[in-house]
PDB file of C-alpha atoms in Angstrom:
ATOM      1  CA  MET A   1      69.166  34.641 -88.238  1.00  0.00           C
ATOM      2  CA  GLU A   2      67.827  32.877 -91.317  1.00  0.00           C
ATOM      3  CA  GLU A   3      65.323  35.665 -91.845  1.00  0.00           C
ATOM      4  CA  LYS A   4      68.084  38.288 -91.649  1.00  0.00           C
ATOM      5  CA  LEU A   5      70.074  36.412 -94.280  1.00  0.00           C
ATOM      6  CA  ARG A   6      67.070  36.174 -96.571  1.00  0.00           C
ATOM      7  CA  LYS A   7      66.422  39.902 -96.281  1.00  0.00           C
ATOM      8  CA  ALA A   8      70.150  40.749 -96.698  1.00  0.00           C
ATOM      9  CA  GLN A   9      70.233  42.339 -93.239  1.00  0.00           C
ATOM     10  CA  PHE A  10      73.091  40.231 -91.856  1.00  0.00           C
ATOM     11  CA  ASP A  11      75.585  42.668 -90.305  1.00  0.00           C
ATOM     12  CA  PHE A  12      78.899  42.537 -88.438  1.00  0.00           C
ATOM     13  CA  GLU A  13      77.083  42.165 -85.103  1.00  0.00           C
ATOM     14  CA  ASP A  14      75.516  38.943 -86.396  1.00  0.00           C
ATOM     15  CA  PHE A  15      78.816  37.780 -87.896  1.00  0.00           C
ATOM     16  CA  LEU A  16      80.594  38.402 -84.573  1.00  0.00           C
ATOM     17  CA  ASP A  17      77.908  36.451 -82.730  1.00  0.00           C
ATOM     18  CA  GLN A  18      78.277  33.519 -85.143  1.00  0.00           C
ATOM     19  CA  MET A  19      82.089  33.568 -84.811  1.00  0.00           C
ATOM     20  CA  GLN A  20      81.837  33.490 -81.021  1.00  0.00           C
ATOM     21  CA  GLN A  21      79.409  30.564 -81.156  1.00  0.00           C
ATOM     22  CA  LEU A  22      81.792  28.665 -83.451  1.00  0.00           C
ATOM     23  CA  LYS A  23      84.682  29.384 -81.096  1.00  0.00           C
ATOM     24  CA  LYS A  24      82.740  27.761 -78.238  1.00  0.00           C
ATOM     25  CA  MET A  25      82.398  24.576 -80.313  1.00  0.00           C
ATOM     26  CA  GLY A  26      86.156  24.076 -80.590  1.00  0.00           C
ATOM     27  CA  PRO A  27      88.888  24.485 -83.204  1.00  0.00           C
ATOM     28  CA  LEU A  28      87.524  25.470 -86.606  1.00  0.00           C
ATOM     29  CA  ASP A  29      89.519  22.870 -88.530  1.00  0.00           C
ATOM     30  CA  SER A  30      88.023  20.042 -86.460  1.00  0.00           C
ATOM     31  CA  ILE A  31      84.504  21.418 -86.972  1.00  0.00           C
ATOM     32  CA  LEU A  32      85.025  21.709 -90.722  1.00  0.00           C
ATOM     33  CA  GLY A  33      86.498  18.203 -90.754  1.00  0.00           C
ATOM     34  CA  MET A  34      83.141  16.851 -89.577  1.00  0.00           C
ATOM     35  CA  LEU A  35      81.355  18.159 -92.680  1.00  0.00           C
ATOM     36  CA  PRO A  36      80.984  15.546 -95.426  1.00  0.00           C
ATOM     37  CA  GLY A  37      83.489  16.101 -98.211  1.00  0.00           C
ATOM     38  CA  VAL A  38      85.288  18.955 -96.470  1.00  0.00           C
ATOM     39  CA  GLY A  39      87.643  16.772 -94.419  1.00  0.00           C
ATOM     40  CA  LYS A  40      89.436  15.470 -97.522  1.00  0.00           C
ATOM     41  CA  GLN A  41      89.846  18.949 -98.974  1.00  0.00           C
ATOM     42  CA  LEU A  42      91.358  20.293 -95.738  1.00  0.00           C
ATOM     43  CA  LYS A  43      93.863  17.458 -95.365  1.00  0.00           C
ATOM     44  CA  GLY A  44      97.298  18.955 -94.743  1.00  0.00           C
ATOM     45  CA  MET A  45      95.871  22.451 -94.377  1.00  0.00           C
ATOM     46  CA  SER A  46      95.976  24.307 -91.085  1.00  0.00           C
ATOM     47  CA  LEU A  47      93.606  27.092 -90.072  1.00  0.00           C
ATOM     48  CA  ASP A  48      95.277  29.656 -87.833  1.00  0.00           C
ATOM     49  CA  PRO A  49      93.058  30.566 -84.849  1.00  0.00           C
ATOM     50  CA  LYS A  50      94.853  33.937 -84.668  1.00  0.00           C
ATOM     51  CA  VAL A  51      93.109  34.988 -87.888  1.00  0.00           C
ATOM     52  CA  GLN A  52      89.719  34.547 -86.242  1.00  0.00           C
ATOM     53  CA  GLY A  53      90.956  36.555 -83.251  1.00  0.00           C
ATOM     54  CA  ARG A  54      92.110  39.383 -85.506  1.00  0.00           C
ATOM     55  CA  MET A  55      88.763  39.500 -87.300  1.00  0.00           C
ATOM     56  CA  GLU A  56      86.997  39.605 -83.953  1.00  0.00           C
ATOM     57  CA  ALA A  57      89.272  42.438 -82.759  1.00  0.00           C
ATOM     58  CA  MET A  58      88.597  44.461 -85.929  1.00  0.00           C
ATOM     59  CA  ILE A  59      84.845  44.110 -85.524  1.00  0.00           C
ATOM     60  CA  LEU A  60      85.009  44.960 -81.819  1.00  0.00           C
ATOM     61  CA  SER A  61      87.021  48.108 -82.638  1.00  0.00           C
ATOM     62  CA  MET A  62      84.062  49.423 -84.662  1.00  0.00           C
ATOM     63  CA  THR A  63      81.326  51.461 -83.068  1.00  0.00           C
ATOM     64  CA  PRO A  64      77.870  49.812 -82.940  1.00  0.00           C
ATOM     65  CA  PRO A  65      76.531  51.997 -85.801  1.00  0.00           C
ATOM     66  CA  GLU A  66      79.578  51.044 -87.918  1.00  0.00           C
ATOM     67  CA  ARG A  67      78.918  47.365 -87.243  1.00  0.00           C
ATOM     68  CA  ARG A  68      75.333  47.729 -88.394  1.00  0.00           C
ATOM     69  CA  ARG A  69      76.151  49.892 -91.450  1.00  0.00           C
ATOM     70  CA  PRO A  70      79.836  49.526 -92.479  1.00  0.00           C
ATOM     71  CA  GLU A  71      79.303  51.802 -95.498  1.00  0.00           C
ATOM     72  CA  ILE A  72      79.407  54.809 -93.132  1.00  0.00           C
ATOM     73  CA  ILE A  73      83.094  54.189 -92.419  1.00  0.00           C
ATOM     74  CA  ASN A  74      85.168  56.822 -94.167  1.00  0.00           C
ATOM     75  CA  GLY A  75      88.668  55.415 -94.637  1.00  0.00           C
TER      76      GLY A  75
END
């Protein structure tokens, strides 16, 4: 994954995989609260888990070639 980021080859398939791994770890606001300095900045802020679900649904609605190369999508 690190190598893909370095070569700028990180695509929606990788992003979806990372989102699903984060979801397995628990609520995003509690995960971010564990990071030094982030907990204070998020105080009083709520992160809606529905937003993550919508992003996941949008990515899953793409075809595999569109996920790998989103520039081919013709809106």
